[in-house]
mmCIF file of C-alpha atoms in Angstrom:
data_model
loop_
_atom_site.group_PDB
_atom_site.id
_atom_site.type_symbol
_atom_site.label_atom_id
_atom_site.label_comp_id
_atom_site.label_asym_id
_atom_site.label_seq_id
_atom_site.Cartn_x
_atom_site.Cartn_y
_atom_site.Cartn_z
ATOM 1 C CA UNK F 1 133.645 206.298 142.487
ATOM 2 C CA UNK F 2 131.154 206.946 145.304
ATOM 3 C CA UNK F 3 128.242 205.942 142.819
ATOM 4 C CA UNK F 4 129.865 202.885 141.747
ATOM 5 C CA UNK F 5 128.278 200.086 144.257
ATOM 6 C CA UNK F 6 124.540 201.715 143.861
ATOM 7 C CA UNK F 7 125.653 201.216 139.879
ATOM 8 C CA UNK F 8 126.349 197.604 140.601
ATOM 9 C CA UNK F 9 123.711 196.669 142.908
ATOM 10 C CA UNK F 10 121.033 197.934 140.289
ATOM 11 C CA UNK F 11 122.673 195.572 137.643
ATOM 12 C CA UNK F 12 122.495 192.537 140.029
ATOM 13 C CA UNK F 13 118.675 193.535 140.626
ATOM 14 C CA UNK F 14 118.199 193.279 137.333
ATOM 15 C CA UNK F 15 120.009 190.470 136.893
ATOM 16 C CA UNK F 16 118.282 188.415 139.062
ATOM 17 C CA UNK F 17 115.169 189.628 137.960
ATOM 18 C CA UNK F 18 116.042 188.510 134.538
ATOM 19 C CA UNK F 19 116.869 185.206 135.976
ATOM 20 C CA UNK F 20 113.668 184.599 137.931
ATOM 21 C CA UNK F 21 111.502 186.066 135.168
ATOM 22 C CA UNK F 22 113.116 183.356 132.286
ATOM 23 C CA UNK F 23 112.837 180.164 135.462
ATOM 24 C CA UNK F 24 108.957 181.613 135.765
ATOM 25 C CA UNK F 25 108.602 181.575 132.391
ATOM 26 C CA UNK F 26 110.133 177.799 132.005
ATOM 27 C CA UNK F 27 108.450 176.871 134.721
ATOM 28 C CA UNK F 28 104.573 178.010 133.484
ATOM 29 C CA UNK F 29 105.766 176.130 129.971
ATOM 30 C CA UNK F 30 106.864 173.032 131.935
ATOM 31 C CA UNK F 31 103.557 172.948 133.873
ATOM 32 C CA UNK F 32 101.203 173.955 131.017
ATOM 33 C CA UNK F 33 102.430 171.093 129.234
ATOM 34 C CA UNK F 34 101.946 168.719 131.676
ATOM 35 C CA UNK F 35 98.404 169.389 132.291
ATOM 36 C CA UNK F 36 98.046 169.002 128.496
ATOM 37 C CA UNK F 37 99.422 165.538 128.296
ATOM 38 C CA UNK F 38 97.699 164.504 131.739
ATOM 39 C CA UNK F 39 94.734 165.584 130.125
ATOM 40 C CA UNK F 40 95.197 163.603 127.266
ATOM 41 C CA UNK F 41 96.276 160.722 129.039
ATOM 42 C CA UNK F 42 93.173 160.790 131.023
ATOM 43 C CA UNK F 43 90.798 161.413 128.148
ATOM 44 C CA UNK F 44 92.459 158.610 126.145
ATOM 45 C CA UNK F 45 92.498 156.259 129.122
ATOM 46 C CA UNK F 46 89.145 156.871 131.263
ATOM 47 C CA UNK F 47 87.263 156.538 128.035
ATOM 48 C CA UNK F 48 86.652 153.076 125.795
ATOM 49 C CA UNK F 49 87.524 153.228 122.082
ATOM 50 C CA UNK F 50 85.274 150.057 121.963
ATOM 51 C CA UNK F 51 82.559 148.533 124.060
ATOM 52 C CA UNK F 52 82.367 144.781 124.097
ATOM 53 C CA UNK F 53 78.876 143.887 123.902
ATOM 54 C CA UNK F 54 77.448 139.787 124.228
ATOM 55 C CA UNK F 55 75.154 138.892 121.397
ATOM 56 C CA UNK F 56 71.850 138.096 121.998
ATOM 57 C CA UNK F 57 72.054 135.070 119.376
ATOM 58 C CA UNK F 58 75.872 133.922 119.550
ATOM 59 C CA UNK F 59 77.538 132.052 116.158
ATOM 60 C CA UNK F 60 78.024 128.772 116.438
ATOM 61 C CA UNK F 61 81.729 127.765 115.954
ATOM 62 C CA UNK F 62 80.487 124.892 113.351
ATOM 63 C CA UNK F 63 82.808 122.153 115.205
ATOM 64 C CA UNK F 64 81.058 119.292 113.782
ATOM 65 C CA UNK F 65 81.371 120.755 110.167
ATOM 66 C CA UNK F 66 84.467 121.180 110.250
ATOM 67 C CA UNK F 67 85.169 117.826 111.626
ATOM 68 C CA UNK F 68 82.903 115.968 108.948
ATOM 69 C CA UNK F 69 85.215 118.555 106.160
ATOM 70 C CA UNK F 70 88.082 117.347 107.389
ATOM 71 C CA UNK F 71 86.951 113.632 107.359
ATOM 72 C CA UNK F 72 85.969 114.538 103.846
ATOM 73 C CA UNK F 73 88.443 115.639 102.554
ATOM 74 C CA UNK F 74 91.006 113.085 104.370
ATOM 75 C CA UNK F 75 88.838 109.915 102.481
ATOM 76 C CA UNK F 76 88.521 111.748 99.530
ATOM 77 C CA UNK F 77 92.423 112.058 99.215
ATOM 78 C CA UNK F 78 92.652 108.571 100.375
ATOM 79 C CA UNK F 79 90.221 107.260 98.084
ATOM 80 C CA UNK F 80 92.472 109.414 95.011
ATOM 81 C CA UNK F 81 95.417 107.678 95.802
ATOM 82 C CA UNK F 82 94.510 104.631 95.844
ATOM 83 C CA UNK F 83 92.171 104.778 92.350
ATOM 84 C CA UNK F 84 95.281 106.289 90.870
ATOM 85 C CA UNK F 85 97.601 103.369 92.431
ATOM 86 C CA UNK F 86 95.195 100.650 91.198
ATOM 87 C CA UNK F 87 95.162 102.513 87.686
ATOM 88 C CA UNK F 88 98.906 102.488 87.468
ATOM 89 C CA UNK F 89 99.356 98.296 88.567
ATOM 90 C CA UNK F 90 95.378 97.699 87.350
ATOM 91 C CA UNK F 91 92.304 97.143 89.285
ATOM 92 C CA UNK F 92 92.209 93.368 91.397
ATOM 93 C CA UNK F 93 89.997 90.665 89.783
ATOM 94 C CA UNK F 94 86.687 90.304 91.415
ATOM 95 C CA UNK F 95 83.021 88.854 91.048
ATOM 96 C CA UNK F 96 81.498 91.974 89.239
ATOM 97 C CA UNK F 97 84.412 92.850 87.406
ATOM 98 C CA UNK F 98 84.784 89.269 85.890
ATOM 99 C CA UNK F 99 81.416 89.234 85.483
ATOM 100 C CA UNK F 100 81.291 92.590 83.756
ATOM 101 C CA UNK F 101 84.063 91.154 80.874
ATOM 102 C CA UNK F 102 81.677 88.065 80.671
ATOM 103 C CA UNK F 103 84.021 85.190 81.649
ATOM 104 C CA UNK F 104 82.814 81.971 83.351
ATOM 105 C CA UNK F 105 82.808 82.163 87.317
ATOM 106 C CA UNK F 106 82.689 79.025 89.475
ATOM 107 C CA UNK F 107 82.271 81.207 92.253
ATOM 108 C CA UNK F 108 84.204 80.897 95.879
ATOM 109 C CA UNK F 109 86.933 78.558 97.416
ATOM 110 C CA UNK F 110 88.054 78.880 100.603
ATOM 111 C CA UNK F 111 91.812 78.426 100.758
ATOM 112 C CA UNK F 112 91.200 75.886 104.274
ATOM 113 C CA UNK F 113 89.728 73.056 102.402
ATOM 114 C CA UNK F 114 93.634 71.713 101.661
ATOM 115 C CA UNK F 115 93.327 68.080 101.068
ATOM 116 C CA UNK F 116 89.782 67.637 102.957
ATOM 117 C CA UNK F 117 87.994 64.680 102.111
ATOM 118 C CA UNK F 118 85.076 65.456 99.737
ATOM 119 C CA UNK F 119 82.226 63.974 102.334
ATOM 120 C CA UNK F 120 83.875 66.991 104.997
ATOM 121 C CA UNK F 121 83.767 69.694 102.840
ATOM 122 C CA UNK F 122 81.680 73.159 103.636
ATOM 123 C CA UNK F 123 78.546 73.287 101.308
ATOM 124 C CA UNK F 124 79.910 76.364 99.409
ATOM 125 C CA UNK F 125 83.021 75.287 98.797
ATOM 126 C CA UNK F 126 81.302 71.817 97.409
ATOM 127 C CA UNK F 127 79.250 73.871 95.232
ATOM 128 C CA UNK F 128 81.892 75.653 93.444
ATOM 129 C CA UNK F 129 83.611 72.373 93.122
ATOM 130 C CA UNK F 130 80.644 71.205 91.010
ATOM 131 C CA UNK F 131 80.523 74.228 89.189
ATOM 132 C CA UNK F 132 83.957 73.835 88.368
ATOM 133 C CA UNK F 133 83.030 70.064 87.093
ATOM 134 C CA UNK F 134 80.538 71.517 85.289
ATOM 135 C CA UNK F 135 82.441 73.768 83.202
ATOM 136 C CA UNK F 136 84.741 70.339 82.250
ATOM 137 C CA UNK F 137 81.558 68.810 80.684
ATOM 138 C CA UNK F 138 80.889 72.194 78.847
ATOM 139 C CA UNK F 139 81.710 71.703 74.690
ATOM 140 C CA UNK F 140 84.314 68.766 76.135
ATOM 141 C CA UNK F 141 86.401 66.628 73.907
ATOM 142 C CA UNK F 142 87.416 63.064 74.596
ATOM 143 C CA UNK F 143 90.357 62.926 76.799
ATOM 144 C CA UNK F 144 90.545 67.033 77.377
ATOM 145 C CA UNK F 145 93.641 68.392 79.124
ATOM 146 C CA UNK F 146 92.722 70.812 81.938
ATOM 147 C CA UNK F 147 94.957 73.686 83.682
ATOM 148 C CA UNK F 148 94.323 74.577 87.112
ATOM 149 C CA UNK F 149 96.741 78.164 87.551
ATOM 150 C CA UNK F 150 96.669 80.666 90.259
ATOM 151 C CA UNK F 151 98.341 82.624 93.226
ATOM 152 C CA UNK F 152 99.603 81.067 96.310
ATOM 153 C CA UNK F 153 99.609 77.428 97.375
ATOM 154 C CA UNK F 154 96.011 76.450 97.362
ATOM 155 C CA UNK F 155 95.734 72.983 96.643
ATOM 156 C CA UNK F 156 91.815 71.486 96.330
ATOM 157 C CA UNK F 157 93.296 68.896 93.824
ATOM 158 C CA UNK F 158 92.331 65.800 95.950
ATOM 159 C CA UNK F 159 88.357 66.830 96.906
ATOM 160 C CA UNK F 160 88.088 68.244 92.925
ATOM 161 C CA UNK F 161 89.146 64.808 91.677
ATOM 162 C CA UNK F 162 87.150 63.046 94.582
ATOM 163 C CA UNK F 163 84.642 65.320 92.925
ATOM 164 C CA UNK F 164 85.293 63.865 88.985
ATOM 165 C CA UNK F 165 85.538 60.316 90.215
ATOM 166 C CA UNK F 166 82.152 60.205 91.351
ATOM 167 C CA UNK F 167 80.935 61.279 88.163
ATOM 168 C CA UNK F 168 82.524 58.201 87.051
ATOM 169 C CA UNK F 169 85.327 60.178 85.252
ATOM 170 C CA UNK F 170 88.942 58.310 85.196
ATOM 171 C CA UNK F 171 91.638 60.821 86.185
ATOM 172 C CA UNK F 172 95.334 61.378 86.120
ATOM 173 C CA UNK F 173 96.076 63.944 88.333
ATOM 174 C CA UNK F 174 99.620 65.751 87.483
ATOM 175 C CA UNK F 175 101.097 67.934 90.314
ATOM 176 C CA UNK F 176 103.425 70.558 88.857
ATOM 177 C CA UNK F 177 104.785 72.052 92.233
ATOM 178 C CA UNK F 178 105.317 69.507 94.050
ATOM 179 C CA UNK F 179 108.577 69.372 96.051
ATOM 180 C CA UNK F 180 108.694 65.337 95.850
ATOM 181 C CA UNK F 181 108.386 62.679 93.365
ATOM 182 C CA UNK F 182 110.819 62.260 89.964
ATOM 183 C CA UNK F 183 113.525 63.763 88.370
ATOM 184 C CA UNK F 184 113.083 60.996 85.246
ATOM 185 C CA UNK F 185 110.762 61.931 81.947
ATOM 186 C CA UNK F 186 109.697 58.281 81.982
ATOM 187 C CA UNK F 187 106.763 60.295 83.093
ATOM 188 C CA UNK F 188 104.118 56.818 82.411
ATOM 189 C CA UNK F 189 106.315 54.470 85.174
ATOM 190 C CA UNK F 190 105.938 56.922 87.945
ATOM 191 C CA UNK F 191 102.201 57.127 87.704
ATOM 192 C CA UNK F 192 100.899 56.442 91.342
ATOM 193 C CA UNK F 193 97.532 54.591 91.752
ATOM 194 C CA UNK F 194 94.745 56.403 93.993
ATOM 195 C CA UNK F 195 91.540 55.961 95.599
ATOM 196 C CA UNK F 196 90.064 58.237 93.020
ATOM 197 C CA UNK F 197 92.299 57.524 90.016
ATOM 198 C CA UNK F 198 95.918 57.481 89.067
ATOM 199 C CA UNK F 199 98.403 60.437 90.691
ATOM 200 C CA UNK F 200 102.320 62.038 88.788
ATOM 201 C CA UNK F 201 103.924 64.383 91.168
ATOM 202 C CA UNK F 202 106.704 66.092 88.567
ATOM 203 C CA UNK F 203 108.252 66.403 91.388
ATOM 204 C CA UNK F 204 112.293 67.461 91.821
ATOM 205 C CA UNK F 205 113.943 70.620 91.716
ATOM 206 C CA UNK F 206 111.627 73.455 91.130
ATOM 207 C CA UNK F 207 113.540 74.666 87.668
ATOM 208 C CA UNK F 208 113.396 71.388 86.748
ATOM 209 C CA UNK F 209 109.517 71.308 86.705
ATOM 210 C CA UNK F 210 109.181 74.649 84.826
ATOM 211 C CA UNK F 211 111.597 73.395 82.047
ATOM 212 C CA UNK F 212 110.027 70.128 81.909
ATOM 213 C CA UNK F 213 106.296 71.084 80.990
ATOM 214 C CA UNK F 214 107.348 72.720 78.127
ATOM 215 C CA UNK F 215 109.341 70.131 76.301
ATOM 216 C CA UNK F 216 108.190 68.015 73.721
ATOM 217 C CA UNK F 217 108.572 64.584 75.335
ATOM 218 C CA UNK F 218 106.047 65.960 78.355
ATOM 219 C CA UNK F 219 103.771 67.128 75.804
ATOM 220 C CA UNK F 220 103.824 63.885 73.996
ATOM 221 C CA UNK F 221 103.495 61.947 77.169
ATOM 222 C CA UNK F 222 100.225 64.435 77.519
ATOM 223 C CA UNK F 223 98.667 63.417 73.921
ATOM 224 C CA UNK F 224 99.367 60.175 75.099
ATOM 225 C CA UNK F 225 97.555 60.372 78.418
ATOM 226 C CA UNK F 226 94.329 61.397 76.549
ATOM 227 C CA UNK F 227 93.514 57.992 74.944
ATOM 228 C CA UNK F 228 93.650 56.396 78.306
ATOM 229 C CA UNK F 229 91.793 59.159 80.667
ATOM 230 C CA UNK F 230 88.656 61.423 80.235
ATOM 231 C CA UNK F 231 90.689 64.167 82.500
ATOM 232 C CA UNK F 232 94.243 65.003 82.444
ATOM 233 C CA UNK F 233 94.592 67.255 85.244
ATOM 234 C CA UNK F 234 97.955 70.152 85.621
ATOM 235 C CA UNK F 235 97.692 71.015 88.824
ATOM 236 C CA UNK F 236 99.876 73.357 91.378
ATOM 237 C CA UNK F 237 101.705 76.118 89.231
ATOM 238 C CA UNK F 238 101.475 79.942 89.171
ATOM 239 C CA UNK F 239 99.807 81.989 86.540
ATOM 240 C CA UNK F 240 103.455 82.208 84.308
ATOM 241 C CA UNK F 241 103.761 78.657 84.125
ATOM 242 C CA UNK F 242 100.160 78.340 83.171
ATOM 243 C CA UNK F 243 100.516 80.813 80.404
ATOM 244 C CA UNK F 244 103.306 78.517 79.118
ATOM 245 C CA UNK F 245 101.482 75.539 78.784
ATOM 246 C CA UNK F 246 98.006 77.081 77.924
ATOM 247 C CA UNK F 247 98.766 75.771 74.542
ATOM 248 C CA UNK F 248 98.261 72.093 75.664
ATOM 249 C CA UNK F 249 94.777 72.386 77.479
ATOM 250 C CA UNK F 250 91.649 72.154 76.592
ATOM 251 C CA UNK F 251 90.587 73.751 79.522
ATOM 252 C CA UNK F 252 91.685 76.566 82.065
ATOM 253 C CA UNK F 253 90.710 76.898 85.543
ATOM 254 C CA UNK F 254 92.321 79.943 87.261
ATOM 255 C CA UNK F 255 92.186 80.510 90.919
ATOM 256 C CA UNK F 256 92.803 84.112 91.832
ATOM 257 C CA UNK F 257 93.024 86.323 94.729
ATOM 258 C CA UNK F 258 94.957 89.765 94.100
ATOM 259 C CA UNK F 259 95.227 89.572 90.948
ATOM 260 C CA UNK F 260 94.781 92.090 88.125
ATOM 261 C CA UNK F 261 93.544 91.829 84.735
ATOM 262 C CA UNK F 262 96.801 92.674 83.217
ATOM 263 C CA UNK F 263 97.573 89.841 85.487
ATOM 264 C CA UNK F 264 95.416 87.408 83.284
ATOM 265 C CA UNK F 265 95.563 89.576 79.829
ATOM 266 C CA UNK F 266 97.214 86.140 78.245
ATOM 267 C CA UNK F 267 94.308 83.924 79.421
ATOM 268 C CA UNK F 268 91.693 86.620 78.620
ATOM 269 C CA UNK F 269 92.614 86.480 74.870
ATOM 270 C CA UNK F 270 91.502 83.136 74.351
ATOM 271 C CA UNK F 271 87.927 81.703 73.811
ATOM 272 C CA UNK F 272 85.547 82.030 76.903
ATOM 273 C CA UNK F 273 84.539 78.357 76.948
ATOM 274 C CA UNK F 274 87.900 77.604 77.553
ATOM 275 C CA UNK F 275 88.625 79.899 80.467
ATOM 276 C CA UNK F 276 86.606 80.170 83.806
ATOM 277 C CA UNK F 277 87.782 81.660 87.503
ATOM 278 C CA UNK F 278 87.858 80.706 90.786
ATOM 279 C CA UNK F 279 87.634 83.649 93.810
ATOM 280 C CA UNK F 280 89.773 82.296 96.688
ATOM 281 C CA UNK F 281 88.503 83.686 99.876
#
């Protein structure tokens, strides 16, 4: 019994030898790999991956091409839609293309010139007014009915016949649109005399006129009208109306501005010395 606390003092030597030898040991692991991850940190960390270097000839960043692509490409897309647009409804009516299909072109007419006297006329307008007098005389018949058709309410009725009378050419101008005048077909008693020949407004309600023109009491009153005038003049309706009564004339005058050539496919497949155009500006 006497050896008994020497016995248990050498097991709590050992014991806390044991102990400090395993915290030694944890702590020389713990520190070892610390200094292995600082000196990774520091290798990774004090020393660039990649240096950055300025060129001695920098790129450009092509700004301006890109601007002139995009503008390129922009018009070009613009241009596509509306070729395909004009495809689909058909391309508008102008000089070259009229001229390209070889139809008669009295040239330009501006849409100002209303009811202007003849002597106050611009000198382009007054030329196409000739021209368009010109085409009359061109393979004309005694007492020729003439059409005058288009878009819009351009009238240059009063300077054309202005125009015819002195040529010394008796006229009855007819007025197709107008919104006064008769709702009779004694068509002969409501002739009005003018300065530069004899005036019928059809006059009335606006169905009224389109029925009218195509019956056969108007067109009788037209046959008629040619044994006493060397022009008959329609004046005043729209392309559909014209294409009704394109049967009576001798002669077709159609003023155009947006129109298409399916627009004027009815007109087009008649002769060409009985159609010509007029561009209204």
């Amino acid at each position: 019994m006497k050896d008994l606390p020497e016995k248990w003092k050498f097991e709590k030597e050992l014991k806390l030898k044991e102990t400090l030898t395993s915290s030694m040991m944890q702590a020389m692991t713990q520190l070892v790999e610390a200094n292995t991850v600082q000196s990774n940190l520091q290798k990774v960390e004090s020393i660039p991956w990649d240096y950055a270097f300025p060129s001695a000839s920098p790129k450009s960043l092509k700004i301006f091409f890109f601007v002139f692509l995009f503008a390129f490409v922009a018009s070009f897309f613009s241009f596509l839609t509306i070729f395909i647009k004009n495809i689909l409804r058909g391309f508008p009516l102008s000089f070259d293309s009229l001229q390209a299909i070889e139809q008669k072109i009295c040239g330009y007419l501006s849409s100002h010139i209303g009811h202007m006297d003849i002597d106050k006329i611009p000198s382009q307008d007054l030329e196409t007014l000739r021209k368009m007098a010109s085409f009359l005389e061109e393979e004309r018949v005694n007492g020729q009915i003439v059409g005058f058709f288009g878009s819009g309410k351009m009238d240059f009725s009063v300077p054309l016949t202005q125009l015819l009378a002195k040529r010394e050419k008796k006229v009855l101008l007819i007025s197709i649109d107008s919104s006064e005048g008769c709702d009779s077909t004694d068509w002969a008693s409501k002739i009005q005399k003018k300065e530069w020949g004899d005036f019928l407004s059809m006059g009335g309600k606006a169905l009224f006129v389109r029925d009218a023109v195509v019956t056969s009491g108007f067109r009788d009153f037209l046959v008629s009208s040619k044994n006493l005038y060397d022009e008959v003049i329609l004046f005043g309706g729209d392309l559909t109306l014209g294409e009704e009564v394109l049967g009576y004339c001798d002669k077709v005058c159609l003023l155009v501005r947006k129109e298409t050539l399916m627009d004027v496919k009815t007109f087009l497949k008649e002769k060409k010395s009985k159609i010509a155009f007029v561009l209204a500006t």
